[in-house]
Structures are given as structure tokens and as C-alpha cells.
mmCIF file of C-alpha atoms in Angstrom:
data_model
loop_
_atom_site.group_PDB
_atom_site.id
_atom_site.type_symbol
_atom_site.label_atom_id
_atom_site.label_comp_id
_atom_site.label_asym_id
_atom_site.label_seq_id
_atom_site.Cartn_x
_atom_site.Cartn_y
_atom_site.Cartn_z
ATOM 1 C CA MET A 171 -103.989 -38.945 15.764
ATOM 2 C CA SER A 172 -106.518 -40.980 13.807
ATOM 3 C CA GLU A 173 -105.622 -42.940 10.690
ATOM 4 C CA LYS A 174 -107.783 -40.543 8.698
ATOM 5 C CA GLY A 175 -105.831 -37.577 10.112
ATOM 6 C CA LEU A 176 -102.532 -39.166 9.156
ATOM 7 C CA THR A 177 -103.842 -39.927 5.674
ATOM 8 C CA THR A 178 -104.952 -36.307 5.230
ATOM 9 C CA ILE A 179 -101.551 -34.966 6.316
ATOM 10 C CA HIS A 180 -99.787 -37.417 4.036
ATOM 11 C CA LEU A 181 -101.986 -36.400 1.108
ATOM 12 C CA LYS A 182 -101.226 -32.730 1.737
ATOM 13 C CA GLN A 183 -97.493 -33.507 1.742
ATOM 14 C CA ILE A 184 -97.827 -35.407 -1.524
ATOM 15 C CA ASN A 185 -99.729 -32.537 -3.162
ATOM 16 C CA ARG A 186 -97.197 -29.985 -1.924
ATOM 17 C CA SER A 187 -94.366 -32.096 -3.338
ATOM 18 C CA LYS A 188 -96.155 -32.581 -6.685
ATOM 19 C CA VAL A 189 -96.746 -28.862 -7.110
ATOM 20 C CA TYR A 190 -93.169 -27.918 -6.197
ATOM 21 C CA GLN A 191 -91.614 -30.626 -8.390
ATOM 22 C CA TYR A 192 -93.811 -29.572 -11.306
ATOM 23 C CA ILE A 193 -92.753 -25.934 -10.987
ATOM 24 C CA TYR A 194 -89.111 -26.975 -10.635
ATOM 25 C CA LYS A 195 -89.196 -29.020 -13.846
ATOM 26 C CA LYS A 196 -91.190 -26.464 -15.859
ATOM 27 C CA LYS A 197 -88.997 -23.564 -14.591
ATOM 28 C CA VAL A 198 -91.797 -21.058 -15.333
ATOM 29 C CA THR A 199 -95.487 -21.897 -15.208
ATOM 30 C CA SER A 200 -98.914 -20.581 -14.247
ATOM 31 C CA LYS A 201 -101.586 -21.661 -11.801
ATOM 32 C CA LEU A 202 -103.859 -22.834 -14.624
ATOM 33 C CA GLN A 203 -101.089 -24.925 -16.174
ATOM 34 C CA ILE A 204 -100.513 -26.655 -12.842
ATOM 35 C CA VAL A 205 -104.228 -27.357 -12.450
ATOM 36 C CA GLN A 206 -104.491 -28.786 -15.966
ATOM 37 C CA ASP A 207 -101.286 -30.838 -16.035
ATOM 38 C CA LEU A 208 -101.514 -32.246 -12.498
ATOM 39 C CA GLN A 209 -105.306 -32.642 -12.702
ATOM 40 C CA MET A 210 -105.729 -31.039 -9.291
ATOM 41 C CA GLY A 211 -108.547 -28.846 -8.126
ATOM 42 C CA LEU A 212 -108.042 -25.097 -8.368
ATOM 43 C CA SER A 213 -108.446 -24.638 -4.607
ATOM 44 C CA THR A 214 -105.895 -27.394 -3.865
ATOM 45 C CA VAL A 215 -103.350 -25.816 -6.179
ATOM 46 C CA SER A 216 -104.030 -22.344 -4.769
ATOM 47 C CA GLN A 217 -103.534 -23.592 -1.197
ATOM 48 C CA ASN A 218 -100.256 -25.281 -2.050
ATOM 49 C CA LEU A 219 -98.964 -22.252 -3.914
ATOM 50 C CA THR A 220 -99.739 -20.094 -0.891
ATOM 51 C CA ILE A 221 -97.914 -22.516 1.423
ATOM 52 C CA LEU A 222 -94.872 -22.784 -0.844
ATOM 53 C CA GLU A 223 -94.731 -19.022 -1.244
ATOM 54 C CA LYS A 224 -94.902 -18.438 2.527
ATOM 55 C CA GLU A 225 -92.079 -20.939 2.983
ATOM 56 C CA GLY A 226 -89.986 -18.959 0.504
ATOM 57 C CA LEU A 227 -89.710 -21.868 -1.937
ATOM 58 C CA ILE A 228 -91.517 -20.209 -4.861
ATOM 59 C CA GLU A 229 -92.208 -16.714 -6.134
ATOM 60 C CA ARG A 230 -94.741 -15.082 -8.433
ATOM 61 C CA ASN A 231 -92.757 -12.800 -10.655
ATOM 62 C CA GLY A 232 -94.081 -11.256 -13.871
ATOM 63 C CA TYR A 233 -96.915 -12.251 -16.169
ATOM 64 C CA PHE A 234 -97.473 -14.363 -19.267
ATOM 65 C CA ASP A 235 -98.675 -12.659 -22.433
ATOM 66 C CA SER A 236 -102.422 -12.226 -22.504
ATOM 67 C CA THR A 237 -104.446 -14.595 -24.683
ATOM 68 C CA GLY A 238 -107.516 -12.386 -24.482
ATOM 69 C CA GLY A 239 -108.330 -12.519 -20.800
ATOM 70 C CA ARG A 240 -106.565 -11.651 -17.595
ATOM 71 C CA LYS A 241 -102.781 -12.137 -17.701
ATOM 72 C CA ALA A 242 -101.578 -15.204 -15.794
ATOM 73 C CA GLN A 243 -98.911 -14.736 -13.148
ATOM 74 C CA ALA A 244 -95.569 -16.388 -13.845
ATOM 75 C CA ILE A 245 -94.655 -18.821 -11.068
ATOM 76 C CA ARG A 246 -91.120 -20.156 -10.536
ATOM 77 C CA ILE A 247 -89.073 -21.608 -7.718
ATOM 78 C CA VAL A 248 -86.677 -19.372 -5.799
ATOM 79 C CA SER A 249 -83.513 -20.853 -7.230
ATOM 80 C CA ASP A 250 -81.208 -19.442 -4.559
ATOM 81 C CA PHE A 251 -83.483 -20.393 -1.656
ATOM 82 C CA ARG A 252 -80.738 -22.851 -0.748
ATOM 83 C CA ILE A 253 -77.086 -22.973 -1.828
ATOM 84 C CA ALA A 254 -74.552 -25.807 -1.907
ATOM 85 C CA ILE A 255 -70.786 -25.348 -1.734
ATOM 86 C CA GLY A 256 -68.396 -27.548 -3.691
ATOM 87 C CA LEU A 257 -64.642 -27.865 -3.253
ATOM 88 C CA GLY A 258 -62.100 -29.382 -5.621
ATOM 89 C CA ILE A 259 -58.979 -30.292 -3.625
ATOM 90 C CA LEU A 260 -55.717 -30.393 -5.592
ATOM 91 C CA LYS A 261 -52.060 -30.698 -4.660
ATOM 92 C CA ASN A 262 -51.212 -26.984 -4.788
ATOM 93 C CA MET A 263 -54.619 -25.293 -4.751
ATOM 94 C CA PHE A 264 -58.299 -25.824 -4.270
ATOM 95 C CA HIS A 265 -61.328 -24.707 -6.271
ATOM 96 C CA ILE A 266 -64.384 -23.384 -4.473
ATOM 97 C CA THR A 267 -67.831 -22.997 -6.021
ATOM 98 C CA THR A 268 -71.407 -22.299 -5.008
ATOM 99 C CA VAL A 269 -74.416 -23.563 -6.963
ATOM 100 C CA ASP A 270 -78.130 -22.860 -6.767
ATOM 101 C CA LEU A 271 -81.042 -25.305 -6.883
ATOM 102 C CA TYR A 272 -80.778 -25.604 -10.661
ATOM 103 C CA GLY A 273 -77.062 -26.342 -10.482
ATOM 104 C CA ASN A 274 -76.132 -22.924 -11.848
ATOM 105 C CA THR A 275 -72.723 -21.742 -10.707
ATOM 106 C CA LEU A 276 -73.087 -18.567 -8.650
ATOM 107 C CA PHE A 277 -69.452 -18.248 -7.606
ATOM 108 C CA ARG A 278 -66.149 -19.910 -8.412
ATOM 109 C CA ASP A 279 -62.595 -19.200 -7.444
ATOM 110 C CA THR A 280 -59.189 -20.833 -7.136
ATOM 111 C CA VAL A 281 -57.266 -20.512 -3.887
ATOM 112 C CA PRO A 282 -53.514 -21.286 -3.890
ATOM 113 C CA LEU A 283 -52.899 -23.618 -0.940
ATOM 114 C CA PRO A 284 -50.448 -26.565 -0.999
ATOM 115 C CA TYR A 285 -52.017 -29.682 0.494
ATOM 116 C CA SER A 286 -50.726 -30.892 3.834
ATOM 117 C CA ASN A 287 -52.375 -33.315 6.206
ATOM 118 C CA THR A 288 -52.314 -30.834 9.088
ATOM 119 C CA PRO A 289 -54.981 -29.084 11.171
ATOM 120 C CA SER A 290 -53.808 -25.702 9.845
ATOM 121 C CA TYR A 291 -54.526 -26.786 6.259
ATOM 122 C CA TYR A 292 -58.129 -27.771 7.028
ATOM 123 C CA GLU A 293 -58.589 -24.678 9.170
ATOM 124 C CA GLN A 294 -57.482 -22.488 6.259
ATOM 125 C CA ILE A 295 -60.023 -24.137 3.947
ATOM 126 C CA ALA A 296 -62.748 -23.599 6.546
ATOM 127 C CA LYS A 297 -61.781 -19.923 6.826
ATOM 128 C CA GLU A 298 -62.090 -19.454 3.061
ATOM 129 C CA ILE A 299 -65.513 -21.097 3.099
ATOM 130 C CA GLN A 300 -66.717 -18.935 5.980
ATOM 131 C CA LYS A 301 -65.375 -15.825 4.260
ATOM 132 C CA LEU A 302 -67.370 -16.686 1.134
ATOM 133 C CA ILE A 303 -70.539 -17.331 3.128
ATOM 134 C CA THR A 304 -70.253 -14.106 5.109
ATOM 135 C CA ALA A 305 -69.484 -11.956 2.051
ATOM 136 C CA ASN A 306 -72.601 -13.220 0.274
ATOM 137 C CA HIS A 307 -74.887 -13.442 3.328
ATOM 138 C CA TYR A 308 -75.421 -17.169 2.745
ATOM 139 C CA GLU A 309 -75.540 -18.129 6.436
ATOM 140 C CA ALA A 310 -79.156 -19.352 6.380
ATOM 141 C CA LYS A 311 -78.988 -20.850 2.900
ATOM 142 C CA ILE A 312 -76.179 -23.432 3.039
ATOM 143 C CA LEU A 313 -77.264 -27.029 2.467
ATOM 144 C CA GLY A 314 -73.782 -28.441 2.915
ATOM 145 C CA VAL A 315 -70.174 -28.504 1.804
ATOM 146 C CA SER A 316 -69.155 -31.285 -0.572
ATOM 147 C CA ILE A 317 -65.483 -32.015 -1.162
ATOM 148 C CA ALA A 318 -64.071 -33.584 -4.324
ATOM 149 C CA THR A 319 -60.530 -34.834 -3.880
ATOM 150 C CA GLN A 320 -57.934 -36.670 -5.915
ATOM 151 C CA GLY A 321 -58.122 -40.088 -4.337
ATOM 152 C CA ILE A 322 -60.415 -43.102 -4.182
ATOM 153 C CA THR A 323 -62.724 -43.011 -1.195
ATOM 154 C CA SER A 324 -64.126 -45.714 1.052
ATOM 155 C CA GLN A 325 -67.580 -47.056 0.273
ATOM 156 C CA ASP A 326 -69.111 -44.860 2.972
ATOM 157 C CA ASN A 327 -67.269 -41.793 1.613
ATOM 158 C CA THR A 328 -65.622 -41.047 4.947
ATOM 159 C CA LYS A 329 -61.969 -41.650 4.071
ATOM 160 C CA VAL A 330 -59.510 -41.644 1.150
ATOM 161 C CA THR A 331 -58.225 -45.187 0.697
ATOM 162 C CA TYR A 332 -55.880 -44.543 -2.263
ATOM 163 C CA GLY A 333 -54.295 -41.130 -2.704
ATOM 164 C CA LYS A 334 -50.960 -41.457 -4.500
ATOM 165 C CA ILE A 335 -51.102 -38.107 -6.335
ATOM 166 C CA MET A 336 -51.512 -35.889 -3.291
ATOM 167 C CA ASP A 337 -50.185 -38.365 -0.750
ATOM 168 C CA ASN A 338 -53.538 -38.004 0.985
ATOM 169 C CA THR A 339 -54.318 -41.648 1.733
ATOM 170 C CA GLY A 340 -56.144 -41.534 5.040
ATOM 171 C CA MET A 341 -57.656 -38.069 4.504
ATOM 172 C CA SER A 342 -60.987 -38.207 6.285
ATOM 173 C CA LEU A 343 -64.292 -36.411 6.056
ATOM 174 C CA GLU A 344 -63.877 -35.474 9.710
ATOM 175 C CA ASP A 345 -60.715 -33.504 8.841
ATOM 176 C CA PHE A 346 -63.033 -31.018 7.131
ATOM 177 C CA SER A 347 -66.285 -31.365 9.087
ATOM 178 C CA ARG A 348 -64.748 -30.676 12.510
ATOM 179 C CA HIS A 349 -64.024 -27.114 11.334
ATOM 180 C CA LEU A 350 -67.391 -26.434 9.679
ATOM 181 C CA PRO A 351 -70.908 -26.032 11.145
ATOM 182 C CA TYR A 352 -72.509 -27.548 8.034
ATOM 183 C CA PRO A 353 -73.120 -31.066 6.704
ATOM 184 C CA CYS A 354 -70.068 -32.298 4.768
ATOM 185 C CA HIS A 355 -69.557 -34.956 2.098
ATOM 186 C CA LEU A 356 -66.373 -36.453 0.608
ATOM 187 C CA GLU A 357 -66.111 -37.797 -2.945
ATOM 188 C CA HIS A 358 -63.533 -38.927 -5.515
ATOM 189 C CA ASP A 359 -63.124 -36.044 -7.982
ATOM 190 C CA SER A 360 -63.794 -38.250 -11.009
ATOM 191 C CA LYS A 361 -67.090 -39.437 -9.533
ATOM 192 C CA SER A 362 -68.032 -35.814 -8.787
ATOM 193 C CA ALA A 363 -67.301 -34.944 -12.423
ATOM 194 C CA ALA A 364 -69.570 -37.786 -13.511
ATOM 195 C CA CYS A 365 -72.315 -36.401 -11.235
ATOM 196 C CA LEU A 366 -72.107 -33.096 -13.066
ATOM 197 C CA GLU A 367 -72.194 -34.666 -16.522
ATOM 198 C CA LEU A 368 -75.150 -36.820 -15.521
ATOM 199 C CA TRP A 369 -76.906 -33.670 -14.276
ATOM 200 C CA ASN A 370 -76.189 -31.885 -17.574
ATOM 201 C CA HIS A 371 -77.195 -34.910 -19.690
ATOM 202 C CA PRO A 372 -80.126 -36.523 -17.821
ATOM 203 C CA GLU A 373 -81.184 -38.318 -20.984
ATOM 204 C CA LEU A 374 -78.081 -40.533 -20.890
ATOM 205 C CA ASP A 375 -78.462 -44.059 -19.564
ATOM 206 C CA SER A 376 -74.755 -44.827 -19.934
ATOM 207 C CA ALA A 377 -71.539 -42.931 -20.683
ATOM 208 C CA VAL A 378 -67.782 -42.968 -20.226
ATOM 209 C CA ILE A 379 -66.245 -39.821 -18.713
ATOM 210 C CA PHE A 380 -62.717 -38.682 -19.575
ATOM 211 C CA LEU A 381 -61.752 -36.138 -16.927
ATOM 212 C CA LEU A 382 -58.847 -34.336 -18.617
ATOM 213 C CA ASN A 383 -57.462 -32.579 -15.556
ATOM 214 C CA ARG A 384 -53.881 -31.987 -14.427
ATOM 215 C CA ASN A 385 -54.017 -35.679 -13.624
ATOM 216 C CA LEU A 386 -56.258 -37.836 -15.764
ATOM 217 C CA GLY A 387 -59.417 -39.316 -14.308
ATOM 218 C CA GLY A 388 -62.448 -41.177 -15.491
ATOM 219 C CA ALA A 389 -65.827 -42.600 -14.565
ATOM 220 C CA VAL A 390 -68.431 -44.939 -15.984
ATOM 221 C CA ILE A 391 -72.168 -44.299 -15.937
ATOM 222 C CA THR A 392 -74.474 -47.302 -16.363
ATOM 223 C CA GLY A 393 -78.209 -47.490 -15.782
ATOM 224 C CA HIS A 394 -78.222 -43.748 -15.048
ATOM 225 C CA ASN A 395 -75.931 -44.317 -12.061
ATOM 226 C CA ILE A 396 -72.208 -43.915 -11.490
ATOM 227 C CA HIS A 397 -70.586 -47.333 -11.375
ATOM 228 C CA GLN A 398 -68.440 -47.625 -8.241
ATOM 229 C CA GLY A 399 -67.240 -51.225 -8.286
ATOM 230 C CA ASN A 400 -66.411 -53.575 -5.421
ATOM 231 C CA THR A 401 -63.539 -51.420 -4.154
ATOM 232 C CA MET A 402 -64.652 -48.044 -5.553
ATOM 233 C CA HIS A 403 -62.090 -47.930 -8.383
ATOM 234 C CA SER A 404 -64.411 -48.410 -11.362
ATOM 235 C CA GLY A 405 -63.652 -45.896 -14.086
ATOM 236 C CA THR A 406 -59.979 -45.327 -13.245
ATOM 237 C CA ILE A 407 -59.095 -45.203 -16.927
ATOM 238 C CA GLU A 408 -55.931 -43.268 -16.106
ATOM 239 C CA HIS A 409 -54.221 -46.534 -15.159
ATOM 240 C CA MET A 410 -55.201 -48.406 -18.301
ATOM 241 C CA CYS A 411 -51.885 -49.506 -19.839
ATOM 242 C CA ILE A 412 -51.442 -48.499 -23.480
ATOM 243 C CA ASN A 413 -47.697 -49.164 -23.696
ATOM 244 C CA PRO A 414 -45.974 -51.568 -21.240
ATOM 245 C CA GLU A 415 -42.629 -49.900 -21.987
ATOM 246 C CA GLY A 416 -43.956 -46.341 -21.762
ATOM 247 C CA PRO A 417 -43.233 -43.592 -19.226
ATOM 248 C CA LEU A 418 -43.352 -44.310 -15.500
ATOM 249 C CA CYS A 419 -46.685 -43.452 -13.880
ATOM 250 C CA TYR A 420 -47.122 -42.243 -10.306
ATOM 251 C CA CYS A 421 -48.819 -45.589 -9.569
ATOM 252 C CA GLY A 422 -45.486 -47.355 -10.141
ATOM 253 C CA ASN A 423 -46.345 -48.937 -13.497
ATOM 254 C CA ARG A 424 -45.336 -47.906 -17.000
ATOM 255 C CA GLY A 425 -47.356 -46.700 -19.954
ATOM 256 C CA CYS A 426 -50.570 -45.771 -18.137
ATOM 257 C CA LEU A 427 -52.910 -43.477 -20.047
ATOM 258 C CA GLU A 428 -52.111 -40.870 -17.354
ATOM 259 C CA THR A 429 -48.593 -40.514 -18.778
ATOM 260 C CA TYR A 430 -49.958 -39.677 -22.237
ATOM 261 C CA CYS A 431 -53.281 -37.879 -21.795
ATOM 262 C CA SER A 432 -53.191 -35.910 -18.538
ATOM 263 C CA ALA A 433 -52.809 -32.139 -18.776
ATOM 264 C CA ASN A 434 -49.502 -32.534 -16.918
ATOM 265 C CA ALA A 435 -48.220 -34.944 -19.585
ATOM 266 C CA LEU A 436 -49.255 -32.539 -22.359
ATOM 267 C CA GLU A 437 -47.594 -29.618 -20.615
ATOM 268 C CA GLN A 438 -44.402 -31.602 -20.095
ATOM 269 C CA ALA A 439 -44.269 -32.676 -23.755
ATOM 270 C CA ALA A 440 -44.803 -29.091 -24.943
ATOM 271 C CA GLY A 441 -42.570 -27.414 -22.374
ATOM 272 C CA LEU A 442 -45.256 -24.730 -22.087
ATOM 273 C CA PRO A 443 -48.121 -23.878 -19.726
ATOM 274 C CA ILE A 444 -51.419 -25.208 -21.048
ATOM 275 C CA LYS A 445 -52.889 -21.782 -21.822
ATOM 276 C CA GLU A 446 -49.823 -20.722 -23.782
ATOM 277 C CA PHE A 447 -49.616 -24.091 -25.548
ATOM 278 C CA PHE A 448 -53.132 -23.798 -26.950
ATOM 279 C CA SER A 449 -52.701 -20.142 -27.817
ATOM 280 C CA ARG A 450 -49.685 -20.966 -29.973
ATOM 281 C CA LEU A 451 -51.236 -24.173 -31.304
ATOM 282 C CA ARG A 452 -54.318 -22.417 -32.640
ATOM 283 C CA GLU A 453 -52.136 -19.871 -34.445
ATOM 284 C CA LYS A 454 -50.893 -22.880 -36.456
ATOM 285 C CA LYS A 455 -47.363 -21.493 -36.623
ATOM 286 C CA SER A 456 -45.564 -24.406 -34.976
ATOM 287 C CA PRO A 457 -45.415 -27.842 -36.644
ATOM 288 C CA GLN A 458 -43.806 -29.163 -33.455
ATOM 289 C CA LEU A 459 -46.741 -28.152 -31.252
ATOM 290 C CA SER A 460 -49.197 -29.466 -33.839
ATOM 291 C CA GLN A 461 -47.435 -32.832 -33.718
ATOM 292 C CA ILE A 462 -47.533 -32.904 -29.910
ATOM 293 C CA TRP A 463 -51.278 -32.244 -29.942
ATOM 294 C CA GLU A 464 -51.826 -34.810 -32.685
ATOM 295 C CA ASP A 465 -49.947 -37.398 -30.622
ATOM 296 C CA TYR A 466 -52.102 -36.517 -27.630
ATOM 297 C CA LEU A 467 -55.322 -36.944 -29.628
ATOM 298 C CA TYR A 468 -54.050 -40.209 -31.130
ATOM 299 C CA HIS A 469 -53.509 -41.767 -27.686
ATOM 300 C CA LEU A 470 -56.845 -40.396 -26.504
ATOM 301 C CA SER A 471 -58.655 -41.909 -29.503
ATOM 302 C CA PHE A 472 -56.924 -45.252 -28.869
ATOM 303 C CA ALA A 473 -58.267 -45.309 -25.310
ATOM 304 C CA MET A 474 -61.714 -44.168 -26.403
ATOM 305 C CA LYS A 475 -61.944 -46.924 -28.989
ATOM 306 C CA ASN A 476 -61.010 -49.614 -26.460
ATOM 307 C CA LEU A 477 -63.393 -48.341 -23.803
ATOM 308 C CA ASN A 478 -66.211 -48.071 -26.334
ATOM 309 C CA MET A 479 -65.806 -51.814 -26.902
ATOM 310 C CA VAL A 480 -66.498 -52.376 -23.199
ATOM 311 C CA VAL A 481 -69.174 -49.709 -22.669
ATOM 312 C CA ASP A 482 -71.221 -49.053 -25.797
ATOM 313 C CA ALA A 483 -72.225 -45.505 -24.897
ATOM 314 C CA PRO A 484 -71.455 -41.836 -25.527
ATOM 315 C CA ILE A 485 -68.081 -40.468 -24.437
ATOM 316 C CA ILE A 486 -67.874 -37.218 -22.483
ATOM 317 C CA ILE A 487 -64.718 -35.103 -22.523
ATOM 318 C CA SER A 488 -64.701 -33.183 -19.272
ATOM 319 C CA GLY A 489 -62.418 -31.206 -16.992
ATOM 320 C CA TYR A 490 -59.564 -28.750 -17.403
ATOM 321 C CA LEU A 491 -58.753 -29.398 -21.071
ATOM 322 C CA ALA A 492 -62.341 -29.737 -22.309
ATOM 323 C CA PRO A 493 -62.825 -26.024 -23.187
ATOM 324 C CA TYR A 494 -59.788 -26.160 -25.487
ATOM 325 C CA PHE A 495 -61.252 -28.817 -27.803
ATOM 326 C CA THR A 496 -62.449 -27.692 -31.244
ATOM 327 C CA GLU A 497 -64.708 -29.279 -33.861
ATOM 328 C CA GLU A 498 -61.555 -30.170 -35.770
ATOM 329 C CA ASP A 499 -60.238 -32.057 -32.738
ATOM 330 C CA ILE A 500 -63.469 -34.039 -32.412
ATOM 331 C CA ASP A 501 -63.332 -34.869 -36.127
ATOM 332 C CA TYR A 502 -59.791 -36.178 -35.631
ATOM 333 C CA LEU A 503 -60.902 -38.378 -32.710
ATOM 334 C CA ILE A 504 -63.861 -39.781 -34.640
ATOM 335 C CA GLU A 505 -61.708 -40.509 -37.702
ATOM 336 C CA HIS A 506 -59.096 -42.403 -35.710
ATOM 337 C CA ILE A 507 -61.608 -44.261 -33.542
ATOM 338 C CA ASN A 508 -63.558 -45.449 -36.556
ATOM 339 C CA SER A 509 -60.486 -46.365 -38.607
ATOM 340 C CA VAL A 510 -59.660 -49.209 -36.202
ATOM 341 C CA SER A 511 -63.064 -50.083 -34.733
ATOM 342 C CA PRO A 512 -65.588 -52.544 -36.192
ATOM 343 C CA PHE A 513 -68.322 -50.462 -34.566
ATOM 344 C CA PRO A 514 -68.319 -46.845 -35.820
ATOM 345 C CA LEU A 515 -68.875 -44.080 -33.280
ATOM 346 C CA LYS A 516 -71.041 -41.167 -34.388
ATOM 347 C CA LYS A 517 -69.713 -37.667 -33.862
ATOM 348 C CA GLY A 518 -72.753 -36.802 -31.768
ATOM 349 C CA ASN A 519 -71.648 -39.434 -29.272
ATOM 350 C CA ILE A 520 -68.639 -37.401 -28.189
ATOM 351 C CA LEU A 521 -69.827 -34.668 -25.827
ATOM 352 C CA ILE A 522 -67.831 -31.795 -24.340
ATOM 353 C CA GLY A 523 -68.179 -30.645 -20.732
ATOM 354 C CA ILE A 524 -68.590 -26.923 -20.053
ATOM 355 C CA HIS A 525 -67.174 -26.264 -16.584
ATOM 356 C CA GLY A 526 -63.475 -26.831 -17.265
ATOM 357 C CA GLN A 527 -61.233 -27.092 -14.214
ATOM 358 C CA TYR A 528 -64.163 -26.429 -11.863
ATOM 359 C CA THR A 529 -65.994 -29.578 -12.970
ATOM 360 C CA PRO A 530 -65.285 -31.705 -9.846
ATOM 361 C CA ALA A 531 -66.145 -28.855 -7.466
ATOM 362 C CA VAL A 532 -69.464 -28.093 -9.193
ATOM 363 C CA GLY A 533 -70.289 -31.794 -9.451
ATOM 364 C CA ALA A 534 -69.570 -32.265 -5.759
ATOM 365 C CA ALA A 535 -71.949 -29.452 -4.787
ATOM 366 C CA LEU A 536 -74.786 -31.157 -6.662
ATOM 367 C CA PHE A 537 -74.791 -33.906 -4.015
ATOM 368 C CA TYR A 538 -76.681 -31.602 -1.646
ATOM 369 C CA ILE A 539 -78.834 -30.039 -4.369
ATOM 370 C CA ARG A 540 -80.166 -33.480 -5.346
ATOM 371 C CA GLN A 541 -80.878 -34.298 -1.718
ATOM 372 C CA PHE A 542 -82.814 -31.092 -1.177
ATOM 373 C CA ILE A 543 -84.922 -31.274 -4.341
ATOM 374 C CA SER A 544 -85.909 -34.882 -3.689
ATOM 375 C CA SER A 545 -86.818 -34.055 -0.070
ATOM 376 C CA ILE A 546 -89.640 -31.681 -1.015
#
């Protein structure tokens, strides 16, 4: 093929990508808006819209209000043209989610299944995934299956190199992929949570994530990217020591933030399941429970203050406990952070995640959504 032919094909690909990306970002638009904003010819835009529509990537659905002339058709992407599956692997269960091209959660569920490093365990997970796909007729739509697990992964995301909580050191991507006919990806659950928060807050250049799950986790975002570190353990705030003589942590050391601010630590201190603890706490009928929660927030604010000295950025409260936080709780954190910090933190710089316990699973699924969107 001649150089001119290659250039023409390349230009067509660029125009197709520009039109699709524009529609994706605008969510709903019209042909005239595309022409005006991209400064493309009407015929070029029309051709690309026809191609994208034939491919199933976009749809014309509804009309804009008339401004005196003919009503313009509303153009949007087909958000469920492709689907990504995300898993959150825990010690006694796993979360399963599906998300569309905008990262909207279409399905989420929790499946009781104790972790064991056996073929039957991975086969059972694969069966649940296939059952979900079949029930929703997703066979032709799946981009991939992304797995978030408790455990630090290798730099190539193929193996868990540190997995004390679940005793899953050595868990490999192949353990999952050999049972599934789809692309698979493995990720540390805290990094997956950070992916989700970065997706939800694209304006943030930097942030510190507190993943308040059964076991505490964390991540650091700098330069709009998740900081991994030389050995992939950047952001493991759970092992920051806040009391050298404190409770014993699963890592073998004492006084780690994990022993004070994980959901497990809160549940143990209260002697109640988390849901029941917060139900009683909000009734304000138990001074004892109020004190337990105040102690929890105090230790959390202590850690937030110290980390804000290192990373001058917003703090995001994410994960299982995030939906239980109130405005009053945030006020308490801000008051205690600022009472001992030379650099006051504004209330607007503490953000609350919205996906609760499903945060790592949803964040993991976004790995394939990002890949797909950038490929067009």
C-alpha cells in the first residue's frame, strides 16, 4: 500500500477515535455539536457516526429540544457495549461486580467461599463468573476479569508476593486464568480501590486513600498515578506504627494502624457486628459505644495528620466503613487533625468513597474499561 494510502487510513482512524472520545466525554451530544467543537466537516462527522453506529459503539436515541428548527438527534455511546468483571477476594468470601463503559455498577454480589489455594477453589470462582455471564447474556461483551486480592503483587501483577492475611503468598494470576476463557488481571486490593477513587475524582493530582475494610489498606496517588514503589508496597499505611507497645498485628509487629483502625479492630473493641454497632451508635444511647467510636476516630485522625505531612493532598475515606461516616465524624477528624498540625486541613479535603465493601472489586474492573476506551 502506498504511503498516501496508509496516511488516509491513519487519518480515518484518528477521526473515528476523536468522534467516539468526544461523545464519550460529553455523554449526550448532537451531530452539529460534534462538527462545531471538533471543527470537522459535516460529511466527515456523518461518515464516522455511521461507522460507529454500525459497529454498535454508539446509538441515536431521542431528540434535543427544538430551538426553532428541526430537532437534533441525541447521540450517546452504548454504555453496555462491553462489560468488565471485577472480583474482590477475601478470606471467607469474594465480591463480584460488573461495570459498564462509564464505570457504573450493573451487578454486585457477595459469595461465601473460604479461601484455599486449591484447584477446587479457583474452579468454584470460575463457575460463579460463568453463571453470572450466562444469566445476563454477557458472552460477547466481556472485556476481561480483574481480580483484587488482599496481598501485595509482583511488579508484573502475576503473583502475590506478600499475603499474610489470607495466607495467599504465591497466589498466581494463572490460578484464575486457566479456568476462564477471558483476559485476566491481578491487583492488590488497595491499589484497585485507588483506581476507583481516581476514576471518581479525575481532577485530583494527588491523594491518600484510607481503605477501611475488614483489614485496613491504603494507597498513595501522585501525579495522577498510583504510586507503587520499588517493591510494590507504597501506601501500606496499615503497618504504620502508632504505638510500639500496642496490640500485636498479623505482620508480627505491635501497634500498627491495622490494630486500631481496621473494621475487624472496631468490631472486636465493640463486641458487635459492624452493622449493629453503627445502628446502636447512631441512636446515641450507649456512652460506651460512643467512646469506642471516638477512640477509633482519634487514631484515624492521628494517622491522617502524619500522612498529610508527607503527602500534602486530599484524603479519601474508602471501603467497607466509608458509608457509615457522617458529617459529624468528618468534623471530628478535621478538628483533631488541625489541633496538632501546623498546616490546617480543610474539610473539603476529606472525601468519602461511595462503593463501600465493593470498592476493590469495582476498582479492579476499571482496569479493562480504561484499556478499552483508550483503544478506540
